[in-house]
Coordinates of C-alpha atoms and ligand atoms in Angstrom, one line a residue:
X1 CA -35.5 16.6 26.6
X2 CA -37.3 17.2 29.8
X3 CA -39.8 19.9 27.9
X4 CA -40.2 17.7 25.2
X5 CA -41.6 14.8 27.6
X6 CA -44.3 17.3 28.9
X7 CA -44.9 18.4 25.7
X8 CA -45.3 15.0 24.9
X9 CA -47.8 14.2 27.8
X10 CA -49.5 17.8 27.4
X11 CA -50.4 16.7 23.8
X12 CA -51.0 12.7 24.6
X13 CA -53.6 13.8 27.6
X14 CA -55.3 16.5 25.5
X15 CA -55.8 13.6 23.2
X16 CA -56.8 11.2 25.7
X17 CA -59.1 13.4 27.5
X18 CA -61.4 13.7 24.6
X19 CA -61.5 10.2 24.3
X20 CA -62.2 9.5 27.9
X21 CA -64.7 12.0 28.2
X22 CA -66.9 10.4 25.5
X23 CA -68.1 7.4 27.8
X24 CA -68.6 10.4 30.9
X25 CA -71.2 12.7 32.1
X26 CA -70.2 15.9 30.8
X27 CA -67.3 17.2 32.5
X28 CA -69.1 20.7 33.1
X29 CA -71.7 19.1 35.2
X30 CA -69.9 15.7 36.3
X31 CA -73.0 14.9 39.0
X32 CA -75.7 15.8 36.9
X33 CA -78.0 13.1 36.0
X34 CA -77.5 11.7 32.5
X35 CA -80.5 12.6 30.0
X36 CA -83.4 9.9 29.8
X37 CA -83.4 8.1 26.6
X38 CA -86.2 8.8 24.4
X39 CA -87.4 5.0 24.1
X40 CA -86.8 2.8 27.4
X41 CA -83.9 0.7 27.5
X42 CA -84.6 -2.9 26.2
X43 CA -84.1 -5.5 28.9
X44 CA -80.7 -6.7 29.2
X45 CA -80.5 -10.5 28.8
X46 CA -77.7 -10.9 30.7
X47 CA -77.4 -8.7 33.6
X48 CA -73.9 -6.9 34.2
X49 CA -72.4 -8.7 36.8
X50 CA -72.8 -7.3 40.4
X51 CA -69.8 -5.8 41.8
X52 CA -68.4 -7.7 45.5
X53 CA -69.2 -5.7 48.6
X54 CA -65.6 -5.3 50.0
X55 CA -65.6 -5.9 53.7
X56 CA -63.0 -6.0 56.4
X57 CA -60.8 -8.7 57.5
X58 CA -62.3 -10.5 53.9
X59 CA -59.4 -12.9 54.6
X60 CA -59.9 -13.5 58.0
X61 CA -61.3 -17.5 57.7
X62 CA -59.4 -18.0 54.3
X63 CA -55.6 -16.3 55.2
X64 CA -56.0 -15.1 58.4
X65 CA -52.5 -13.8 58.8
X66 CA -53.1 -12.4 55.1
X67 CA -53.2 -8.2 56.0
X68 CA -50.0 -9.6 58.9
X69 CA -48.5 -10.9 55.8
X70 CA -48.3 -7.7 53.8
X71 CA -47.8 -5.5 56.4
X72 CA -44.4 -7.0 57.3
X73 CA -43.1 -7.2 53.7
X74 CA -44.1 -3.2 53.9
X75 CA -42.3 -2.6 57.3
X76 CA -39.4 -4.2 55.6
X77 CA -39.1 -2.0 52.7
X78 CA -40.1 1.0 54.0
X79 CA -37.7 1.4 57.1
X80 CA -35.2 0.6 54.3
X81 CA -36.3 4.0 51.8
X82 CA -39.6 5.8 53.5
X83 CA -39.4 7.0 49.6
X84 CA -40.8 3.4 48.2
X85 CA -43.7 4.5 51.0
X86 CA -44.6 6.9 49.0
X87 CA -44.5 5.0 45.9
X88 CA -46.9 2.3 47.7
X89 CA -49.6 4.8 48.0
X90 CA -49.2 6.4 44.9
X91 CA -49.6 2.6 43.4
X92 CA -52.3 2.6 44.9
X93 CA -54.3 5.9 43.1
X94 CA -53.1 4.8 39.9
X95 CA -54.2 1.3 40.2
X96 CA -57.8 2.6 41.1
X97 CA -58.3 5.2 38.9
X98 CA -57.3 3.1 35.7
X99 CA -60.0 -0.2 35.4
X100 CA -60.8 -0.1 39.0
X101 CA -58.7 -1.5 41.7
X102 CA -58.0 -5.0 39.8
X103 CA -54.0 -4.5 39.8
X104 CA -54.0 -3.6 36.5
X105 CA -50.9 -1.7 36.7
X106 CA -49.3 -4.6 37.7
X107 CA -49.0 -6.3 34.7
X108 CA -45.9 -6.8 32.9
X109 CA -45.5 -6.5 29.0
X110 CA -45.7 -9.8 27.2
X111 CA -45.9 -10.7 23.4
X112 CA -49.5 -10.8 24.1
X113 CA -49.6 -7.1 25.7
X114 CA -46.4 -5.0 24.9
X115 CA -47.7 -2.0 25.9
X116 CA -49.7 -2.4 29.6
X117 CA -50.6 0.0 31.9
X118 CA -47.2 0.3 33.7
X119 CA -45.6 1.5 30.6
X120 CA -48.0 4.7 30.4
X121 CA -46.2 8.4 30.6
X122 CA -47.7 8.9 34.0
X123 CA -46.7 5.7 35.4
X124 CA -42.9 5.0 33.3
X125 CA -40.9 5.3 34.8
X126 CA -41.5 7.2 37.9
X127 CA -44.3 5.1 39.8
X128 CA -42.1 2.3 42.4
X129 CA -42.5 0.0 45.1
X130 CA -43.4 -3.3 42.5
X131 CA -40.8 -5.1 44.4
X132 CA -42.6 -4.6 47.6
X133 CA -46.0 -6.6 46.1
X134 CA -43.8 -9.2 44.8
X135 CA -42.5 -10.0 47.9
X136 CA -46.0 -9.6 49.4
X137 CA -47.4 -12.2 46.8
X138 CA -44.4 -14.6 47.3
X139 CA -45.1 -14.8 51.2
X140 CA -48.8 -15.2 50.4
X141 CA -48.8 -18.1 48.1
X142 CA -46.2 -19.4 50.4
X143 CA -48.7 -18.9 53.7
X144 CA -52.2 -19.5 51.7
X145 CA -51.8 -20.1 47.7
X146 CA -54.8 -18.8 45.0
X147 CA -56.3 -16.7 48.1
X148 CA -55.3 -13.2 48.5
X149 CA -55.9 -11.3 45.4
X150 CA -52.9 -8.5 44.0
X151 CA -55.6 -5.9 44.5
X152 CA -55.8 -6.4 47.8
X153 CA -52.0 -6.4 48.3
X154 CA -51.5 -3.1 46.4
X155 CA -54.6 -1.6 48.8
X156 CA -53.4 -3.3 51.9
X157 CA -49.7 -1.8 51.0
X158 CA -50.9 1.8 50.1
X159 CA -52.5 1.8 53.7
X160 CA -49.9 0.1 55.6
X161 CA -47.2 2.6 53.8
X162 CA -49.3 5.5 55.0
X163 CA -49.2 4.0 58.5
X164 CA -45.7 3.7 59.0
X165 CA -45.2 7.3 57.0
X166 CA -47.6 9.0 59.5
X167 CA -45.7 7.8 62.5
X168 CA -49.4 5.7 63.3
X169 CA -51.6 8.8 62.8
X170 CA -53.8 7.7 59.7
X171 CA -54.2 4.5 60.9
X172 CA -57.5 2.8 59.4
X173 CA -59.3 -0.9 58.0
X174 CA -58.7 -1.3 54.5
X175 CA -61.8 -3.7 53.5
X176 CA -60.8 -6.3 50.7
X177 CA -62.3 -8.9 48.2
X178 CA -61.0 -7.2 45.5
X179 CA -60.3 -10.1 42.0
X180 CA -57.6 -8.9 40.1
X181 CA -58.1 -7.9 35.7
X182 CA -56.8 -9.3 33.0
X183 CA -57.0 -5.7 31.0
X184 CA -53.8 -3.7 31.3
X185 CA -53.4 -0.7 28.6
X186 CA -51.0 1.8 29.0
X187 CA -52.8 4.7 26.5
X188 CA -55.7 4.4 29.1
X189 CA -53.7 5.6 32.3
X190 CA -53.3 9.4 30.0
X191 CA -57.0 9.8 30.2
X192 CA -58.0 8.6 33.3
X193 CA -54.8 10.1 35.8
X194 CA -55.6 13.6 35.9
X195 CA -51.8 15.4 34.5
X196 CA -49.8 18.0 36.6
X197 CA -50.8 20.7 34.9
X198 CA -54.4 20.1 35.3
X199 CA -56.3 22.9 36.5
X200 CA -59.3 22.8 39.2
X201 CA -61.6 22.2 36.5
X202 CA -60.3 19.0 35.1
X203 CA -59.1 17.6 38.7
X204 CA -62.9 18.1 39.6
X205 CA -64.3 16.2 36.5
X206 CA -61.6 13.6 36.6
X207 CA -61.9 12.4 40.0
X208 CA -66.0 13.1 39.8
X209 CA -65.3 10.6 36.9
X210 CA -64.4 8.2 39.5
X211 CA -67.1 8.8 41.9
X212 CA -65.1 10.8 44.0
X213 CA -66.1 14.5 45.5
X214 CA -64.2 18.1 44.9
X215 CA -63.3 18.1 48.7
X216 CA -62.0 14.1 48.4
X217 CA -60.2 15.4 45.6
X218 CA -58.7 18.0 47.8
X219 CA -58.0 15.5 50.4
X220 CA -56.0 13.0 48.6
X221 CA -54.1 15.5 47.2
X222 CA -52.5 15.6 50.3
X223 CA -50.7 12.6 48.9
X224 CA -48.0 14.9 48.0
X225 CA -47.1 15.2 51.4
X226 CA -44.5 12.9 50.9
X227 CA -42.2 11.2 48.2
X228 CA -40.7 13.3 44.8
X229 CA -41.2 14.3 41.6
X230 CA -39.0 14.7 38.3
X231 CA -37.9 17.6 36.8
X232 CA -39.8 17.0 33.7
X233 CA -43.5 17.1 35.9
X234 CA -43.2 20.3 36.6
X235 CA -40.4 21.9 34.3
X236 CA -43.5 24.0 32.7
X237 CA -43.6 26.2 35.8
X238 CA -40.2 27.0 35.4
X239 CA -39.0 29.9 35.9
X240 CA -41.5 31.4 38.1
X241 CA -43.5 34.8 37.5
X242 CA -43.7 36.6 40.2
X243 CA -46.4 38.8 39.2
X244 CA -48.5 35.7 38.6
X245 CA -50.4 34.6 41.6
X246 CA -50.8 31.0 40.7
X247 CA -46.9 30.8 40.3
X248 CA -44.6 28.8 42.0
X249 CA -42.8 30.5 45.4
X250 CA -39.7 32.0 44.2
X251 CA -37.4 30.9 46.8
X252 CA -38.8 27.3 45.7
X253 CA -38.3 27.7 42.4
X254 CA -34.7 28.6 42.7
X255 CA -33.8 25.5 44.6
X256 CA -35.3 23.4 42.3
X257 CA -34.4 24.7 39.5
X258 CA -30.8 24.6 40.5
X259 CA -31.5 20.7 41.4
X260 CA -32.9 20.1 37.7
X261 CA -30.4 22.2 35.7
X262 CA -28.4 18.5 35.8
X263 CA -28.7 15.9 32.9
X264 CA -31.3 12.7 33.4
X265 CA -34.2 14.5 34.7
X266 CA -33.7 14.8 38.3
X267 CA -35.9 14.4 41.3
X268 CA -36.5 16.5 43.5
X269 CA -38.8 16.4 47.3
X270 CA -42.6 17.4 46.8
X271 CA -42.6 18.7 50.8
X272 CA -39.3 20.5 51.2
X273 CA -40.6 21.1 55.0
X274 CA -40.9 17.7 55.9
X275 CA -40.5 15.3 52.8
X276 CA -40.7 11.6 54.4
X277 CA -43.8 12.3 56.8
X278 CA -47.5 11.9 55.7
X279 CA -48.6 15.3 57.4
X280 CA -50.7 18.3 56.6
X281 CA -48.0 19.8 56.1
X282 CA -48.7 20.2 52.0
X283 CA -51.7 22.2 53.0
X284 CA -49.4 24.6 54.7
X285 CA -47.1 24.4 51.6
X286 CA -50.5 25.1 49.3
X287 CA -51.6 28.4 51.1
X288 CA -47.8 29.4 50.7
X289 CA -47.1 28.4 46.9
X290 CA -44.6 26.0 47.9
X291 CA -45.8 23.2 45.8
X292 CA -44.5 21.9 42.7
X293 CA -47.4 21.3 40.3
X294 CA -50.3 23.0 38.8
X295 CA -52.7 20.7 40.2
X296 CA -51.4 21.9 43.7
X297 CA -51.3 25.1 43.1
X298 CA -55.2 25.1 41.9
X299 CA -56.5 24.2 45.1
X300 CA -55.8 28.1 46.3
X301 CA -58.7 28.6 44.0
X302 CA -61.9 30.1 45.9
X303 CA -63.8 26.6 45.7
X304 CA -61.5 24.8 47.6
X305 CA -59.4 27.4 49.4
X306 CA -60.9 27.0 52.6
X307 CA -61.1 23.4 53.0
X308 CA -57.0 24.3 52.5
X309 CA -57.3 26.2 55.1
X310 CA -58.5 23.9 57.4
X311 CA -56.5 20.9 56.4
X312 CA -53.7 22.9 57.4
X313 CA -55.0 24.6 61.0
X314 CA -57.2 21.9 62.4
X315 CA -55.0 19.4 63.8
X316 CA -56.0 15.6 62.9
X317 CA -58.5 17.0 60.1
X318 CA -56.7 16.0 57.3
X319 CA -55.2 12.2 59.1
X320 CA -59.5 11.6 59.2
X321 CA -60.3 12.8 55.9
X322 CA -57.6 11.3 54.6
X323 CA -58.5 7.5 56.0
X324 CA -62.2 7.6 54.5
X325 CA -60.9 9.2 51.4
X326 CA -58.3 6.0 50.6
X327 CA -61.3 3.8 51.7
X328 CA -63.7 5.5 48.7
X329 CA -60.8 5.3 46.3
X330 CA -60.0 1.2 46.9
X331 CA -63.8 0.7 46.0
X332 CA -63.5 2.3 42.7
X333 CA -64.9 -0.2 40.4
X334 CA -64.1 -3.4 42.0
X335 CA -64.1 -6.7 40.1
X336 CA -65.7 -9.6 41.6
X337 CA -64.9 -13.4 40.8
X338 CA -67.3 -13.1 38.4
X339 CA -65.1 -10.6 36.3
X340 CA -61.6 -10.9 37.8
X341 CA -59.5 -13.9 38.5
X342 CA -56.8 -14.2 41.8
X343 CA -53.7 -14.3 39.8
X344 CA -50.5 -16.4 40.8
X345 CA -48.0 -13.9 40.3
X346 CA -49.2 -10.2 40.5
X347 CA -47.1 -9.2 37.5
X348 CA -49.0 -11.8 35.1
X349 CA -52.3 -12.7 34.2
X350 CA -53.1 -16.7 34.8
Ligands
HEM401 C1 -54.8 15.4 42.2 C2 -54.2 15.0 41.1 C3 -52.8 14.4 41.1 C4 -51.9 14.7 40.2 C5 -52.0 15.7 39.0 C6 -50.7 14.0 40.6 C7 -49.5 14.1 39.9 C8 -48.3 13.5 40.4 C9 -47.0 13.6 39.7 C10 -46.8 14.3 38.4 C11 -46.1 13.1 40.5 C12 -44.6 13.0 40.3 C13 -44.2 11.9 39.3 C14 -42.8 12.0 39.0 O1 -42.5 12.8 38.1 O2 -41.9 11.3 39.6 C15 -46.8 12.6 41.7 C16 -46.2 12.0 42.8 C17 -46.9 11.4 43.8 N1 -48.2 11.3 44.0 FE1 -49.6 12.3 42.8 N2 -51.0 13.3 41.7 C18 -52.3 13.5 42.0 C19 -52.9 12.9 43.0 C20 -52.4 11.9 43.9 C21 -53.2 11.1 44.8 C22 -54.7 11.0 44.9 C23 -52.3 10.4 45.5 C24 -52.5 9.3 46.5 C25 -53.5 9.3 47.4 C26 -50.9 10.8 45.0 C27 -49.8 10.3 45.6 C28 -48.5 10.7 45.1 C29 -47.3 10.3 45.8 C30 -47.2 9.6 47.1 C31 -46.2 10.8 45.0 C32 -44.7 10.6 45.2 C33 -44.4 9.2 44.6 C34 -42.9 8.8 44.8 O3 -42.2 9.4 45.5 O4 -42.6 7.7 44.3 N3 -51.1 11.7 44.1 N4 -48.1 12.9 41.6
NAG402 C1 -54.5 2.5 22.6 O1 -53.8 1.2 22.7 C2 -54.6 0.2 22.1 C3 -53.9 -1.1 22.3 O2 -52.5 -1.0 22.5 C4 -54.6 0.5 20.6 O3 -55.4 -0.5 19.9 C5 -55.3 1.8 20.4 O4 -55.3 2.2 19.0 C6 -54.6 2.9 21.2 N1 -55.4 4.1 21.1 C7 -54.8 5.4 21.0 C8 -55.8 6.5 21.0 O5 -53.6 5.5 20.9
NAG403 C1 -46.4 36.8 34.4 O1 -47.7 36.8 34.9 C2 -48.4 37.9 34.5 C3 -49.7 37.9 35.2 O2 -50.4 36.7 35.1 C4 -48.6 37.9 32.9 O3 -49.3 39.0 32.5 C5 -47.2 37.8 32.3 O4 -47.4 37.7 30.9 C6 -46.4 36.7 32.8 N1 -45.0 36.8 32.3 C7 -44.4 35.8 31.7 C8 -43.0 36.0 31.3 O5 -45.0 34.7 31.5
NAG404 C1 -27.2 25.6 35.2 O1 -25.9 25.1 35.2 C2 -25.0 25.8 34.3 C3 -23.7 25.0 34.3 O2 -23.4 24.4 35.5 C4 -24.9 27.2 34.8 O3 -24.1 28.0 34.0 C5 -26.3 27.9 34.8 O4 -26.2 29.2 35.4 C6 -27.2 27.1 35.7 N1 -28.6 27.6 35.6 C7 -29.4 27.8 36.6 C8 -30.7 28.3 36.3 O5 -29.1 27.4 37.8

């Protein structure tokens, strides 16, 4: 069952990939310019509309106690299972990287959309904390209706969630302005969230995809300082070889096997050293092979080895990194009014 799924998901993203990569610079040279066209472009007649300059404290005139709002609804959740934490900030990434930051992954199925975004392999049905935004949104159209846009909650919640989880120490401004979509597919989120068996190679090009760096890559990745994982995400590194360097710790991979050899696909911790806090503590886990998926374990490779290195010795590298990095994701392809809408209820379109 378990292999089967990743089977499943190995096949669907190999599939997805080379549809995705069709609209991309080529993955082998993801910053390289794209080729000049051999006639000039004709003049658009309608120029694409301009994407909103996100700025902080957006709602300060319109909902001032907005960011207040969210935050508390976060608080409440949080201190209740620091896991649904994790889930906020994971919402987060996989809101961003699929259409942007427009709450996408939001949406609900209707007769109109059966199949959204939330209903893709990588986000059904692991990805949590939808409660927390509804409760958010109630609040907010309680306090200030048709203002604060689902976006913004799900950026405002991934920050404040990785405030409380750090016990304060990546504390940062998460500028808003964010509209949400009306565009939710779920086949979309397999080529655009990179797998767990990606290697360095494709974790580089995906997140280049988005604008973002190697080294912001290797930042965020830090993510996985905190929350779980099932059985199925990372059954393929089962049992580990120890004569392969890029192979799971073998005292690890006992202890998890023996926590998935149940029925159900199990979860298991992705930090077994300390699994609620957002710490450096998975770069310490990286350099010892303590880490549960491929994608982890790739960042011992030479190109991002010593920024690994770092993360884990310097203390408060990582917290810093890690605040500008979440900043650069929540502008990934922001819709404006002109291209979004502020929806009533986060988990439908208007
Ligand atoms: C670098 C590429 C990444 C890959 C391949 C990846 C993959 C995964 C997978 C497979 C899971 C476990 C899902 C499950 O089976 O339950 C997971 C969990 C998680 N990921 Fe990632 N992820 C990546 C990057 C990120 C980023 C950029 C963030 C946020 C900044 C993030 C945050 C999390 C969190 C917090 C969890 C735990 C969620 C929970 O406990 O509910 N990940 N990731
Ligand atoms: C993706 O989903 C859309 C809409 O549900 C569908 O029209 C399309 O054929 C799907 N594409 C693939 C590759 O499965
Ligand atoms: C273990 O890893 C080594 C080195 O990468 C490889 O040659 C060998 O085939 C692997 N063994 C198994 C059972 O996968
Ligand atoms: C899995 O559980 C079965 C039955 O409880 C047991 O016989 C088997 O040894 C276990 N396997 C591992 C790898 O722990």
């Amino acid at each position: 069952m378990a292999s089967g799924k990743l089977v499943a998901l190995a096949l669907m993203a190999l599939l997805g990939c080379v549809a995705g990569y069709a609209g991309y610079p080529n993955p082998g040279t993801p910053s390289s310019p794209p080729p000049s066209p051999a006639a000039p472009a004709p003049p658009s007649p309608t120029p694409p509309p301009r994407a909103p300059v996100l700025k902080i404290g957006h709602y300060r005139k319109t909902c001032y106690k907005a960011e207040q709002i969210v935050r508390d609804a976060v608080k409440k959740a949080v201190y209740a299972n620091r896991g649904i934490g994790a889930g906020l900030i994971r919402l987060f990434f996989h809101d961003c990287f699929v259409r942007g930051c427009d709450a996408s992954v939001l949406l609900d199925p209707t007769s109109a959309n059966a199949q959204p975004e939330k209903l893709g392999i990588p986000n059904f049905p692991s990805l949590r904390g939808f409660e927390v935004i509804d409760a958010a949104k109630a609040a907010l159209e309680k306090a200030c209706p048709g203002i604060v846009s689902c976006a913004d909650i799900v950026a405002f919640a991934g920050r404040d969630a990785s405030v409380i989880l750090s016990n304060g120490k990546v504390n940062f401004n998460m500028p808003s302005g964010r509209y949400d979509g009306r565009v939710s597919i779920a086949n979309e989120t397999l080529f655009n969230l990179p797998p767990p068996f990606a290697t360095l190679q494709l974790l580089k090009d995906m997140f280049a995809s988005k604008g973002l760096s190697t080294d912001e890559m290797v930042t965020l990745s830090g993510a996985h300082t905190v929350g779980i994982s099932h059985c199925s995400s990372f059954s393929d590194r089962l049992p580990a070889n120890a004569s392969d360097p890029s192979s799971m710790d073998a005292k690890l991979a006992k202890s998890v096997q023996r926590q998935c050899n149940k029925t159900g696909d199990p979860t298991v911790v992705q930090d077994v050293v300390s699994p609620s806090f957002l710490d450096k503590q998975y770069y310490q886990n990286v350099l010892k092979r303590k880490v549960l998926f491929n994608s982890d374990a790739a960042l011992q490779s030479p190109e991002t080895i010593n920024e690994v290195r770092l993360n884990a010795r310097i203390s408060g590298r990582w917290e810093k990194k890690f605040k500008a990095a979440m900043v650069k994701m929540g502008s990934i392809e922001v819709k404006s009014s002109a291209t979004g809408e502020i929806r009533k209820q986060c988990r439908f379109v208007n």
